[in-house]
C-alpha cells in the first residue's frame, strides 16, 4: 500500500484503534494549519473559473503563503502543470486533490532514508545536546522529554549549560523538580563546558541512562556560539567518544519562515542531527515541516502538540500529513 493510500485510508476513518490516540493529538494540533490551508484553497478556486497560467502563478503564491517553502511551492506548481494536462483536470475538486497528492508525494520522496527516531543507546549513557535561540521552548522541551524518560523507567540527568542567563538555569531547575529529575548546574556566567563535564561525571557515578544538556541560544555572534558548542562537544567526546548521540535544534513553529532561517544558521555552525518543533498546536504555519524536509533535509524528531507535560510527541510523518490534510480531500 502506497503512502497516499494510507492517508486516504485515514481520511475515511479506517485506522487501527491503537493509532487513533496519537493521530487525534496531531489532528487537534494541526487544526489551525489545516483550516488556514483549506481557506486559502477555497479562496484560490473562488477567484478562478479556468485553470490557466494566472491560476498557477496564484497557486505558487498561495503555497508560499502556506509556509511550505519557496522551492516546494515551485516544484508542486510545475508538477501540477503536467498533471492537469495529463488528467485533463478541470474541476476544482480534482485539482485540489492533485495539489494535496503532489505535496504528499514530494514529502514522501524527500523523506526516504530519513530517521525520525532519537538515537537512544541500548546500553550505557545517551547524551543529547539541545541548541536553539532563546524563547523557542528549548528548556520546556527538555523538561517534557526528561519527564517521558523518567516515567518510562530511565535514570535521567539534566545539565544547565546555558550559564549566560540565570533565568535559564532557574527555569531548568523548575522543570527538573516537575519531572523529578536532578539538574547539574554551575554559577551564572560560569563555563558551560565545565557544567557538562560535571554532569557526565555524575551520570557515570549514578549509572544514568540519559543526559539532556541545555545550551545557550545566542545567534548574535556565530563564531562564539560555534566555539562554545565545539568546546562542549570536545569535553563530552573526551569522556564518551561516541557522544553526543543527538544534537537537537529547537524551533518555534509559530515563527514560520524565521524558523527556517534559524535552522540554516545553526546547520552552518553545528552538526545538528534533528529538529524539535514546538508550539505546532498554536500556529497556522504547520506547513513549515514540509519546507524543512524538502529544503533543509533535517529530520524532525519531536513535536510540541500542546501545553501539557505529556504533549511532546515523537514525530510521525504519516500522522503529521494526515493531520495536515485530513478533510481537505474533495469528492470528485
Backbone as numpy.savetxt, mean C-alpha at the origin, in Angstrom:
# Nx Ny Nz CAx CAy CAz Cx Cy Cz
-9.25 -20.69 -14.25 -10.10 -19.49 -14.25 -9.22 -18.24 -14.25
-9.48 -17.32 -15.19 -8.68 -16.09 -15.29 -8.99 -15.12 -14.17
-8.10 -14.15 -14.04 -8.22 -13.14 -13.00 -9.54 -12.39 -13.12
-9.88 -11.99 -14.35 -11.11 -11.22 -14.55 -12.35 -12.07 -14.25
-12.26 -13.38 -14.56 -13.39 -14.27 -14.25 -13.63 -14.36 -12.75
-12.52 -14.40 -11.99 -12.64 -14.43 -10.52 -13.36 -13.18 -10.03
-13.00 -12.06 -10.64 -13.61 -10.80 -10.22 -15.10 -10.78 -10.57
-15.42 -11.29 -11.76 -16.84 -11.36 -12.15 -17.61 -12.28 -11.20
-16.93 -13.35 -10.75 -17.53 -14.29 -9.79 -17.87 -13.54 -8.49
-16.94 -12.70 -8.07 -17.15 -11.93 -6.84 -18.28 -10.93 -7.02
-18.35 -10.32 -8.22 -19.41 -9.34 -8.48 -20.79 -9.99 -8.35
-20.86 -11.28 -8.68 -22.16 -11.97 -8.64 -22.38 -12.65 -7.30
-21.47 -12.42 -6.33 -21.66 -12.94 -4.98 -21.36 -14.40 -4.82
-20.42 -14.93 -5.59 -20.12 -16.36 -5.52 -18.85 -16.68 -4.73
-18.38 -15.73 -3.89 -17.16 -16.01 -3.12 -17.42 -17.11 -2.09
-16.35 -17.80 -1.73 -16.42 -18.78 -0.65 -16.62 -18.01 0.66
-17.35 -18.61 1.66 -17.67 -17.90 2.90 -16.44 -17.36 3.62
-15.32 -18.13 3.61 -14.12 -17.67 4.34 -13.50 -16.42 3.71
-13.83 -16.15 2.43 -13.27 -14.96 1.77 -14.06 -13.70 2.10
-15.30 -13.90 2.60 -16.24 -12.78 2.68 -15.82 -11.71 3.67
-15.33 -12.09 4.88 -15.05 -11.10 5.93 -14.00 -10.07 5.50
-12.87 -10.56 4.97 -11.82 -9.63 4.53 -12.32 -8.83 3.33
-13.04 -9.50 2.42 -13.56 -8.81 1.25 -14.49 -7.66 1.65
-15.28 -7.89 2.70 -16.19 -6.84 3.18 -15.40 -5.61 3.66
-14.25 -5.86 4.31 -13.39 -4.75 4.75 -12.89 -3.95 3.56
-12.48 -4.65 2.52 -12.01 -3.97 1.30 -13.16 -3.20 0.64
-14.33 -3.84 0.58 -15.50 -3.18 -0.03 -15.81 -1.87 0.68
-15.82 -1.94 2.01 -16.13 -0.76 2.83 -15.00 0.27 2.71
-13.76 -0.21 2.76 -12.60 0.68 2.71 -12.46 1.41 1.39
-12.94 0.79 0.31 -12.78 1.39 -1.02 -14.07 2.05 -1.54
-15.02 2.20 -0.62 -16.33 2.73 -1.01 -16.23 4.12 -1.64
-15.43 5.02 -1.03 -15.31 6.39 -1.55 -14.68 6.40 -2.94
-13.63 5.57 -3.11 -12.96 5.50 -4.41 -13.92 4.98 -5.47
-14.64 3.91 -5.12 -15.56 3.26 -6.07 -16.65 4.24 -6.50
-17.21 4.93 -5.51 -18.29 5.90 -5.77 -17.79 7.01 -6.70
-16.61 7.54 -6.40 -16.05 8.63 -7.22 -15.76 8.15 -8.63
-15.19 6.94 -8.75 -14.88 6.39 -10.08 -16.16 6.20 -10.88
-17.20 5.66 -10.22 -18.50 5.47 -10.88 -19.09 6.78 -11.35
-18.98 7.80 -10.49 -19.51 9.13 -10.86 -18.76 9.71 -12.05
-17.43 9.52 -12.06 -16.61 10.02 -13.19 -17.03 9.34 -14.50
-17.26 8.02 -14.41 -17.67 7.27 -15.61 -19.04 7.75 -16.11
-19.98 7.92 -15.16 -21.33 8.37 -15.54 -21.27 9.74 -16.21
-20.44 10.61 -15.66 -20.29 11.96 -16.22 -19.70 11.91 -17.62
-18.70 11.05 -17.79 -18.04 10.89 -19.09 -19.06 10.47 -20.15
-19.86 9.43 -19.81 -20.81 8.91 -20.80 -21.99 9.86 -21.02
-22.31 10.65 -20.01 -23.41 11.63 -20.16 -23.01 12.73 -21.15
-21.71 13.00 -21.25 -21.22 14.09 -22.11 -20.98 13.67 -23.56
-20.97 12.36 -23.82 -20.63 11.90 -25.18 -21.69 10.94 -25.72
-22.16 11.27 -26.90 -23.13 10.38 -27.56 -22.41 9.40 -28.48
-21.22 9.77 -28.93 -20.46 8.86 -29.81 -19.05 8.67 -29.25
-18.48 7.51 -29.56 -17.11 7.21 -29.11 -16.15 7.68 -30.20
-15.71 8.93 -30.05 -14.81 9.50 -31.04 -13.49 9.89 -30.37
-12.64 10.59 -31.07 -11.33 10.97 -30.52 -11.47 11.86 -29.29
-12.46 12.75 -29.31 -12.70 13.60 -28.14 -13.04 12.76 -26.90
-13.81 11.69 -27.14 -14.18 10.79 -26.03 -12.92 10.18 -25.42
-12.00 9.70 -26.26 -10.79 9.04 -25.75 -9.89 10.05 -25.00
-9.85 11.27 -25.50 -9.07 12.30 -24.80 -9.66 12.58 -23.43
-10.98 12.64 -23.39 -11.66 12.90 -22.11 -11.50 11.70 -21.16
-11.52 10.50 -21.73 -11.31 9.28 -20.93 -9.93 9.32 -20.26
-8.94 9.71 -21.04 -7.57 9.81 -20.52 -7.53 10.76 -19.31
-8.17 11.93 -19.48 -8.22 12.92 -18.38 -8.97 12.35 -17.17
-10.05 11.63 -17.44 -10.86 11.04 -16.37 -10.04 10.03 -15.57
-9.27 9.20 -16.27 -8.45 8.18 -15.60 -7.32 8.84 -14.79
-6.71 9.87 -15.36 -5.66 10.59 -14.62 -6.27 11.20 -13.35
-7.46 11.77 -13.50 -8.16 12.35 -12.36 -8.55 11.32 -11.31
-8.67 10.06 -11.72 -9.00 8.96 -10.79 -7.75 8.38 -10.12
-6.61 9.06 -10.32 -5.35 8.70 -9.66 -4.79 7.34 -10.05
-5.15 6.85 -11.25 -4.56 5.57 -11.68 -3.17 5.78 -12.26
-2.76 7.05 -12.41 -1.41 7.35 -12.91 -1.42 7.73 -14.38
-0.50 8.58 -14.75 -0.42 9.11 -16.12 -0.14 7.99 -17.13
0.90 7.19 -16.85 1.27 6.11 -17.78 0.13 5.11 -17.94
-0.51 4.77 -16.81 -1.62 3.81 -16.83 -2.77 4.35 -17.68
-3.09 5.61 -17.49 -4.20 6.24 -18.23 -3.95 6.17 -19.73
-2.72 6.45 -20.15 -2.38 6.42 -21.58 -2.47 4.99 -22.12
-1.91 4.03 -21.36 -1.95 2.62 -21.79 -3.39 2.13 -21.97
-4.24 2.46 -20.97 -5.64 2.00 -21.01 -6.37 2.62 -22.20
-6.16 3.90 -22.41 -6.84 4.59 -23.51 -6.42 4.02 -24.86
-5.12 3.75 -25.02 -4.62 3.16 -26.27 -5.23 1.77 -26.49
-5.21 0.96 -25.44 -5.74 -0.41 -25.55 -7.22 -0.38 -25.88
-7.92 0.60 -25.30 -9.36 0.69 -25.51 -9.71 1.12 -26.93
-8.88 1.99 -27.50 -9.09 2.39 -28.91 -9.16 1.14 -29.79
-8.19 0.23 -29.59 -8.14 -1.00 -30.39 -9.35 -1.89 -30.09
-9.64 -2.01 -28.79 -10.72 -2.92 -28.35 -12.07 -2.48 -28.89
-12.33 -1.18 -28.86 -13.63 -0.66 -29.32 -13.80 -0.95 -30.82
-12.71 -0.77 -31.59 -12.76 -1.10 -33.03 -13.02 -2.60 -33.22
-12.29 -3.39 -32.44 -12.37 -4.85 -32.57 -13.77 -5.36 -32.25
-14.32 -4.86 -31.18 -15.64 -5.33 -30.72 -16.78 -4.60 -31.42
-16.43 -3.49 -32.10 -17.45 -2.60 -32.64 -18.41 -2.15 -31.53
-17.81 -1.86 -30.35 -18.60 -1.49 -29.18 -19.11 -0.07 -29.33
-20.40 0.09 -29.03 -20.99 1.43 -29.13 -21.73 1.82 -27.86
-22.30 0.83 -27.17 -23.10 1.13 -25.98 -22.19 1.53 -24.82
-22.62 2.53 -24.01 -21.83 2.93 -22.84 -21.50 1.76 -21.91
-22.48 0.84 -21.72 -22.24 -0.30 -20.82 -21.08 -1.16 -21.32
-21.07 -1.43 -22.63 -19.98 -2.24 -23.22 -18.64 -1.56 -23.01
-18.63 -0.25 -23.24 -17.36 0.49 -23.17 -16.88 0.59 -21.72
-17.80 0.84 -20.78 -17.41 0.91 -19.36 -16.83 -0.43 -18.91
-17.47 -1.52 -19.30 -16.96 -2.85 -18.94 -15.58 -3.09 -19.53
-15.40 -2.63 -20.77 -14.10 -2.79 -21.44 -13.01 -1.99 -20.71
-13.36 -0.78 -20.22 -12.41 0.04 -19.47 -11.97 -0.70 -18.21
-12.94 -1.22 -17.47 -12.63 -1.94 -16.22 -11.80 -3.19 -16.53
-12.21 -3.89 -17.59 -11.48 -5.11 -17.97 -10.02 -4.79 -18.30
-9.80 -3.71 -19.03 -8.42 -3.32 -19.40 -7.61 -2.91 -18.16
-8.24 -2.18 -17.24 -7.56 -1.79 -16.00 -7.14 -3.03 -15.23
-8.05 -3.99 -15.13 -7.76 -5.23 -14.39 -6.66 -6.03 -15.09
-6.75 -6.13 -16.43 -5.74 -6.88 -17.19 -4.34 -6.29 -16.99
-4.26 -4.96 -17.10 -2.97 -4.29 -16.94 -2.44 -4.48 -15.52
-3.34 -4.37 -14.55 -2.97 -4.55 -13.15 -2.43 -5.96 -12.92
-3.09 -6.93 -13.53 -2.64 -8.33 -13.39 -1.28 -8.54 -14.05
-1.11 -8.02 -15.27 0.16 -8.19 -16.00 1.33 -7.62 -15.22
1.14 -6.41 -14.66 2.23 -5.74 -13.94 2.54 -6.42 -12.62
1.59 -7.25 -12.15 1.78 -7.89 -10.84 2.34 -9.30 -10.92
2.68 -9.77 -12.12 3.26 -11.12 -12.25 4.58 -11.14 -11.48
4.77 -12.17 -10.69 5.98 -12.34 -9.85 6.03 -11.35 -8.68
5.00 -10.56 -8.46 5.01 -9.63 -7.33 4.71 -10.41 -6.04
5.49 -10.15 -5.00 5.28 -10.82 -3.71 4.68 -9.81 -2.74
3.42 -10.06 -2.36 2.72 -9.12 -1.48 2.81 -9.50 0.00
3.35 -10.69 0.28 3.45 -11.12 1.68 4.75 -10.61 2.31
4.72 -10.43 3.61 5.92 -9.98 4.34 6.91 -11.13 4.48
8.19 -10.79 4.41 9.27 -11.77 4.49 9.58 -12.09 5.96
8.73 -12.91 6.56 8.90 -13.26 7.98 9.70 -14.56 8.07
10.77 -14.54 8.87 11.64 -15.72 9.01 10.96 -16.80 9.85
11.07 -18.04 9.40 10.47 -19.15 10.17 11.22 -19.37 11.48
12.53 -19.13 11.43 13.34 -19.28 12.65 14.17 -18.02 12.86
14.42 -17.71 14.12 15.25 -16.55 14.43 14.48 -15.25 14.32
15.23 -14.14 14.35 14.65 -12.81 14.42 14.38 -12.22 13.03
13.18 -11.66 12.85 12.83 -10.90 11.64 12.90 -9.42 11.98
13.67 -8.66 11.20 13.79 -7.21 11.42 13.10 -6.47 10.28
12.16 -5.59 10.63 11.45 -4.81 9.62 11.66 -3.32 9.91
12.22 -2.60 8.94 12.42 -1.15 9.05 11.23 -0.44 8.42
10.74 0.60 9.07 9.66 1.42 8.53 10.21 2.80 8.19
9.99 3.24 6.94 10.43 4.57 6.53 9.22 5.33 5.98
9.35 6.65 5.89 8.25 7.46 5.37 8.24 8.82 6.04
7.63 9.81 5.38 7.62 11.16 5.93 6.70 11.22 7.15
6.87 12.26 7.95 6.05 12.42 9.15 4.59 12.64 8.78
3.72 12.03 9.57 2.29 12.28 9.41 1.55 11.32 8.50
2.24 10.30 7.99 1.59 9.37 7.06 0.93 8.18 7.77
1.17 8.05 9.08 0.61 6.92 9.80 1.63 5.82 10.04
2.91 6.18 10.04 3.99 5.20 10.20 3.94 4.52 11.58
3.93 5.36 12.62 3.95 4.82 13.99 2.68 4.02 14.27
1.55 4.52 13.79 0.27 3.81 13.96 0.33 2.43 13.30
0.88 2.38 12.09 0.99 1.09 11.37 1.88 0.11 12.13
2.98 0.63 12.68 3.89 -0.23 13.47 3.15 -0.79 14.67
2.41 0.08 15.35 1.65 -0.35 16.53 0.62 -1.42 16.20
-0.09 -1.21 15.10 -1.13 -2.18 14.70 -0.50 -3.52 14.31
0.65 -3.46 13.60 1.31 -4.70 13.19 1.86 -5.44 14.42
2.40 -4.68 15.37 2.90 -5.28 16.62 1.77 -6.01 17.33
0.61 -5.36 17.39 -0.57 -5.97 18.03 -0.94 -7.29 17.34
-0.93 -7.28 16.00 -1.28 -8.50 15.24 -0.33 -9.65 15.56
0.97 -9.35 15.51 1.95 -10.42 15.76 1.89 -10.90 17.21
1.72 -9.97 18.15 1.62 -10.35 19.57 0.39 -11.24 19.78
-0.74 -10.83 19.20 -1.97 -11.62 19.31 -1.79 -13.00 18.69
-0.96 -13.05 17.62 -0.70 -14.34 16.94 0.34 -15.19 17.65
0.78 -14.75 18.83 1.68 -15.58 19.63 3.17 -15.32 19.41
3.51 -14.25 18.71 4.93 -13.93 18.47 5.46 -13.04 19.59
6.77 -13.17 19.84 7.45 -12.26 20.78 7.93 -11.06 19.96
7.40 -9.87 20.27 7.64 -8.67 19.45 8.33 -7.58 20.27
9.27 -6.88 19.62 9.91 -5.69 20.21 9.80 -4.53 19.22
9.72 -3.31 19.76 9.71 -2.11 18.92 10.96 -1.29 19.23
11.51 -0.63 18.19 12.66 0.25 18.36 12.27 1.67 17.94
12.41 2.62 18.87 12.05 4.03 18.59 13.27 4.75 18.02
13.55 4.51 16.73 14.75 5.08 16.11 14.49 6.42 15.42
13.26 6.96 15.57 13.01 8.34 15.15 13.32 9.21 16.36
14.59 9.47 16.59 15.02 10.17 17.80 14.95 11.69 17.65
14.64 12.17 16.44 14.66 13.61 16.18 13.42 14.31 16.72
12.35 13.53 16.92 11.13 14.12 17.47 10.76 13.38 18.76
10.79 14.08 19.86 10.40 13.45 21.14 8.98 12.90 21.03
8.14 13.62 20.28 6.76 13.18 20.10 6.65 11.81 19.44
7.57 11.52 18.52 7.56 10.22 17.83 7.87 9.09 18.80
8.84 9.33 19.71 9.18 8.32 20.71 7.99 8.08 21.63
7.39 9.18 22.11 6.23 9.06 23.02 5.07 8.33 22.36
4.85 8.64 21.07 3.73 8.01 20.35 3.95 6.50 20.22
5.19 6.10 19.94 5.49 4.67 19.81 5.33 3.97 21.16
5.72 4.65 22.23 5.56 4.09 23.58 4.09 3.84 23.88
3.23 4.79 23.50 1.78 4.63 23.72 1.27 3.40 22.96
1.72 3.26 21.69 1.30 2.10 20.90 1.86 0.80 21.50
3.09 0.86 22.02 3.67 -0.31 22.68 2.81 -0.76 23.85
2.32 0.21 24.61 1.45 -0.11 25.76 0.13 -0.72 25.28
-0.43 -0.15 24.21 -1.69 -0.68 23.67 -1.53 -2.12 23.19
-0.40 -2.36 22.53 -0.16 -3.70 21.97 0.49 -4.64 22.99
0.83 -4.10 24.19 1.51 -4.87 25.24 2.85 -5.41 24.73
3.60 -4.50 24.10 4.90 -4.85 23.51 5.94 -3.85 24.03
7.14 -4.33 24.35 8.19 -3.46 24.88 8.78 -2.56 23.78
9.07 -1.32 24.15 9.68 -0.36 23.23 11.10 -0.03 23.71
12.07 -0.25 22.83 13.46 0.13 23.15 13.67 1.55 22.64
14.12 2.44 23.53 14.26 3.84 23.13 15.51 4.46 23.76
15.93 5.57 23.17 17.04 6.35 23.74 16.56 7.75 24.03
17.47 8.67 24.18 17.10 10.07 24.44 16.71 10.74 23.13
15.80 11.71 23.24 15.46 12.54 22.07 16.72 13.23 21.58
16.96 13.19 20.28 18.15 13.80 19.70 19.36 12.88 19.69
19.20 11.67 20.22 20.31 10.71 20.26 20.55 10.05 18.91
21.49 9.10 18.89 21.87 8.40 17.66 20.87 7.28 17.35
20.13 7.36 16.23 19.15 6.32 15.90 19.78 4.93 15.80
20.99 4.86 15.21 21.65 3.55 15.03 21.96 2.90 16.38
22.27 3.72 17.39 22.56 3.18 18.73 21.30 2.54 19.33
20.14 3.18 19.09 18.86 2.63 19.57 18.60 1.27 18.91
18.86 1.21 17.60 18.63 -0.04 16.86 19.58 -1.13 17.37
20.82 -0.78 17.63 21.79 -1.75 18.18 21.28 -2.31 19.52
20.85 -1.42 20.41 20.32 -1.85 21.72 19.10 -2.76 21.53
18.26 -2.42 20.56 17.04 -3.21 20.32 17.39 -4.62 19.83
18.40 -4.71 18.95 18.81 -6.04 18.45 19.40 -6.88 19.59
20.23 -6.24 20.42 20.81 -6.97 21.57 19.70 -7.49 22.49
18.72 -6.64 22.75 17.61 -7.04 23.63 16.78 -8.15 22.96
16.55 -8.02 21.65 15.78 -9.04 20.92 16.48 -10.40 20.98
17.81 -10.37 20.88 18.57 -11.63 20.97 18.46 -12.23 22.37
18.63 -11.37 23.38 18.53 -11.83 24.77 17.18 -12.49 25.04
16.13 -11.84 24.54 14.77 -12.29 24.83 14.27 -13.33 23.82
15.13 -13.67 22.85 14.75 -14.61 21.77 13.45 -14.16 21.10
13.42 -12.87 20.77 12.23 -12.30 20.12 12.11 -12.82 18.69
10.87 -12.80 18.18 10.61 -13.25 16.80 10.65 -12.08 15.81
10.13 -10.92 16.25 9.95 -9.77 15.34 10.48 -8.50 16.01
11.27 -7.74 15.26 11.68 -6.40 15.70 11.21 -5.40 14.65
10.35 -4.46 15.08 9.83 -3.43 14.18 10.51 -2.11 14.53
11.14 -1.48 13.52 11.96 -0.28 13.76 11.32 0.95 13.12
11.01 1.96 13.95 10.52 3.24 13.46 11.72 4.13 13.14
11.70 4.82 12.00 12.82 5.70 11.63 12.31 7.12 11.36
13.24 8.07 11.29 12.88 9.47 11.06 12.32 9.65 9.65
11.44 10.63 9.51 10.77 10.81 8.22 10.99 12.17 7.60
12.24 12.58 7.47 12.49 13.89 6.87 12.96 13.72 5.43
12.38 14.50 4.54 12.81 14.43 3.14 13.54 15.71 2.72
13.69 16.66 3.67 14.29 17.95 3.29 15.71 17.75 2.77
16.43 16.83 3.37 17.80 16.58 2.95 17.99 15.10 2.68
17.88 14.73 1.40 17.92 13.30 1.04 19.25 12.65 1.41
20.33 13.43 1.34 21.66 12.86 1.65 21.72 12.44 3.11
21.26 13.33 4.00 21.24 12.99 5.43 20.38 11.78 5.71
19.20 11.77 5.10 18.27 10.65 5.29 18.90 9.34 4.83
19.52 9.37 3.66 20.15 8.18 3.11 21.29 7.70 4.02
22.12 8.65 4.47 23.24 8.29 5.34 22.76 7.66 6.65
21.68 8.24 7.16 21.12 7.75 8.43 20.60 6.32 8.27
19.84 6.10 7.19 19.29 4.76 6.95 20.41 3.76 6.67
21.43 4.19 5.94 22.56 3.30 5.65 23.28 2.91 6.95
23.43 3.86 7.85 24.09 3.59 9.13 23.28 2.57 9.94
21.97 2.77 9.97 21.08 1.83 10.68 21.21 0.43 10.07
21.21 0.39 8.73 21.33 -0.92 8.06 22.67 -1.59 8.37
23.75 -0.80 8.40 25.07 -1.37 8.70 25.10 -1.98 10.10
24.51 -1.27 11.05 24.45 -1.77 12.43 23.67 -3.08 12.49
22.54 -3.11 11.78 21.71 -4.33 11.76 22.49 -5.48 11.14
23.11 -5.23 9.98 23.79 -6.30 9.24 25.05 -6.81 9.93
25.64 -5.97 10.76 26.79 -6.43 11.53 26.37 -7.53 12.51
25.14 -7.37 13.04 24.62 -8.34 14.02 23.86 -9.47 13.34
23.15 -9.12 12.24 22.32 -10.10 11.52 22.53 -9.88 10.02
23.48 -10.59 9.40 23.84 -10.33 8.00 22.68 -10.35 7.00
21.64 -11.15 7.27 20.52 -11.26 6.32 19.48 -10.16 6.50
19.61 -9.39 7.57 18.59 -8.37 7.88 19.00 -7.00 7.31
18.09 -6.01 7.23 16.67 -6.12 7.54 15.94 -6.95 6.48
14.92 -7.65 6.92 14.20 -8.56 6.01 13.17 -7.81 5.17
12.75 -6.65 5.66 11.87 -5.76 4.89 12.24 -4.32 5.20
12.17 -3.45 4.18 12.18 -2.00 4.40 10.87 -1.49 3.82
9.93 -1.17 4.70 8.58 -0.81 4.27 8.41 0.70 4.26
7.99 1.22 3.12 7.71 2.64 2.98 6.22 2.86 3.26
5.92 3.72 4.23 4.53 4.01 4.59 4.08 5.26 3.83
2.95 5.12 3.13 2.38 6.22 2.33 0.94 6.46 2.75
0.54 7.72 2.73 -0.83 8.11 3.06 -1.63 8.13 1.75
-2.59 7.21 1.62 -3.37 7.10 0.37 -4.15 8.36 0.06
-4.49 9.15 1.09 -5.31 10.35 0.85 -4.55 11.42 0.07
-3.22 11.28 -0.01 -2.42 12.31 -0.72 -2.27 11.99 -2.21
-2.80 10.85 -2.67 -2.81 10.55 -4.11 -1.45 10.65 -4.77
-1.34 11.54 -5.76 -0.11 11.65 -6.54 1.09 12.09 -5.69
0.86 12.79 -4.59 1.95 13.15 -3.69 2.61 11.90 -3.11
1.78 10.89 -2.86 2.31 9.61 -2.36 3.25 9.00 -3.39
2.90 9.14 -4.67 3.76 8.63 -5.74 5.10 9.35 -5.74
5.07 10.67 -5.56 6.31 11.47 -5.53 7.19 11.00 -4.38
6.59 10.82 -3.20 7.34 10.34 -2.03 7.95 8.97 -2.30
7.15 8.09 -2.91 7.63 6.72 -3.19 8.84 6.77 -4.12
8.79 7.63 -5.14 9.92 7.74 -6.07 11.17 8.23 -5.34
11.00 9.23 -4.44 12.14 9.79 -3.71 12.76 8.75 -2.77
11.91 8.03 -2.05 12.43 7.03 -1.12 13.06 5.85 -1.85
12.49 5.54 -3.02 13.05 4.44 -3.82 14.48 4.79 -4.25
14.71 6.08 -4.51 16.06 6.53 -4.90 17.05 6.48 -3.73
16.54 6.72 -2.50 17.45 6.86 -1.36 17.58 5.61 -0.49
16.67 4.66 -0.64 16.76 3.46 0.20 16.24 2.25 -0.56
16.63 1.07 -0.10 16.23 -0.18 -0.78 14.85 -0.62 -0.30
13.84 0.14 -0.68 12.47 -0.17 -0.25 12.06 -1.52 -0.84
11.50 -2.39 0.02 11.07 -3.72 -0.46 9.56 -3.81 -0.62
8.83 -2.86 -0.03 7.38 -2.91 -0.14 6.75 -1.68 0.48
5.44 -1.55 0.29 4.70 -0.37 0.73 3.61 -0.71 1.73
3.38 0.22 2.64 2.21 0.18 3.52 1.37 1.39 3.12
0.14 1.14 2.72 -0.73 2.23 2.26 -1.78 2.48 3.33
-1.68 3.63 4.02 -2.60 3.92 5.11 -3.79 4.75 4.64
-4.83 4.78 5.46 -6.01 5.66 5.28 -6.72 5.43 3.95
-6.67 4.19 3.47 -7.33 3.87 2.19 -8.84 4.05 2.32
-9.36 3.85 3.54 -10.80 3.98 3.77 -11.26 5.43 3.78
-10.32 6.37 3.96 -10.70 7.78 4.10 -10.50 8.59 2.84
-10.34 7.91 1.70 -10.00 8.63 0.48 -10.76 8.13 -0.73
-10.86 9.00 -1.73 -11.40 8.59 -3.03 -10.25 8.32 -3.99
-9.02 8.24 -3.47 -7.83 8.12 -4.32 -7.24 6.70 -4.30
-8.09 5.68 -4.10 -7.61 4.30 -4.04 -6.99 3.82 -5.34
-7.28 4.53 -6.45 -6.69 4.18 -7.74 -5.17 4.29 -7.73
-4.62 4.95 -6.71 -3.18 5.12 -6.58 -2.46 3.77 -6.52
-3.16 2.74 -6.03 -2.56 1.39 -5.97 -2.26 0.89 -7.39
-3.14 1.19 -8.34 -2.90 0.81 -9.74 -1.67 1.53 -10.27
-1.57 2.84 -9.96 -0.43 3.63 -10.42 0.87 3.11 -9.83
0.85 2.78 -8.55 2.06 2.29 -7.86 2.55 1.01 -8.51
1.62 0.10 -8.78 2.04 -1.18 -9.37 2.53 -0.99 -10.80
1.83 -0.17 -11.57 2.15 -0.03 -12.99 3.38 0.84 -13.24
3.64 1.81 -12.36 4.72 2.76 -12.63 5.94 2.60 -11.72
5.73 2.12 -10.50 6.86 2.02 -9.57 7.36 0.58 -9.40
6.46 -0.37 -9.66 6.81 -1.80 -9.49 7.32 -2.09 -8.08
6.64 -1.49 -7.11 6.89 -1.81 -5.70 5.64 -2.49 -5.16
5.78 -3.65 -4.52 4.58 -4.34 -4.03 3.96 -3.66 -2.82
2.64 -3.51 -2.82 1.93 -3.09 -1.62 1.82 -4.32 -0.72
2.22 -4.19 0.54 2.22 -5.36 1.44 1.16 -5.26 2.53
0.84 -4.03 2.95 -0.17 -3.83 3.99 -1.03 -2.62 3.62
-2.32 -2.68 3.99 -3.20 -1.53 3.75 -4.00 -1.22 5.01
-4.19 0.08 5.27 -5.02 0.52 6.38 -6.44 0.72 5.88
-7.38 -0.05 6.44 -8.77 0.00 5.96 -9.73 0.50 7.05
-9.19 1.18 8.06 -10.04 1.70 9.13 -9.21 2.21 10.29
-9.89 2.74 11.30 -9.22 3.37 12.44 -8.81 2.36 13.50
-9.47 1.21 13.55 -9.28 0.25 14.65 -7.92 -0.42 14.64
-7.56 -1.00 15.78 -6.27 -1.66 15.94 -6.16 -2.90 15.04
-7.32 -3.46 14.63 -7.33 -4.65 13.77 -7.55 -4.32 12.30
-7.48 -3.03 11.94 -7.82 -2.63 10.57 -6.63 -2.45 9.64
-5.47 -2.99 10.03 -4.33 -3.05 9.10 -4.35 -4.44 8.50
-4.58 -4.53 7.19 -4.76 -5.82 6.54 -3.58 -6.15 5.63
-3.26 -7.43 5.53 -2.33 -7.89 4.50 -2.96 -7.55 3.16
-2.15 -7.04 2.22 -2.71 -6.62 0.93 -3.01 -7.83 0.07
-4.24 -7.88 -0.44 -4.66 -8.95 -1.34 -5.09 -8.31 -2.66
-4.32 -8.52 -3.75 -4.65 -7.86 -5.03 -6.06 -8.16 -5.52
-6.52 -9.42 -5.35 -7.87 -9.78 -5.80 -8.92 -9.00 -5.02
-8.79 -9.00 -3.68 -9.76 -8.30 -2.85 -9.76 -6.81 -3.16
-8.57 -6.28 -3.43 -8.46 -4.85 -3.75 -9.23 -4.52 -5.03
-8.98 -5.28 -6.09 -9.63 -4.97 -7.39 -11.13 -5.18 -7.31
-11.55 -6.21 -6.59 -12.99 -6.43 -6.42 -13.60 -5.25 -5.67
-12.93 -4.83 -4.60 -13.41 -3.69 -3.81 -13.46 -2.42 -4.63
-12.53 -2.29 -5.56 -12.44 -1.08 -6.37 -13.55 -1.01 -7.43
-13.88 -2.14 -8.02 -14.79 -2.12 -9.17 -16.13 -2.81 -8.96
-16.34 -3.40 -7.79 -17.58 -4.13 -7.53 -18.80 -3.21 -7.76
-19.74 -3.70 -8.52 -20.95 -2.90 -8.76 -20.83 -1.96 -9.93
-19.61 -1.82 -10.50 -19.44 -0.91 -11.64 -19.57 -1.59 -12.99
-19.54 -2.93 -12.98 -19.77 -3.66 -14.23 -21.24 -3.50 -14.61
-21.50 -3.21 -15.86 -22.86 -2.93 -16.32 -23.42 -4.13 -17.10
-24.76 -4.26 -17.03 -25.43 -5.25 -17.89 -25.37 -4.74 -19.32
-24.84 -5.57 -20.22 -24.73 -5.13 -21.62 -26.01 -5.49 -22.38
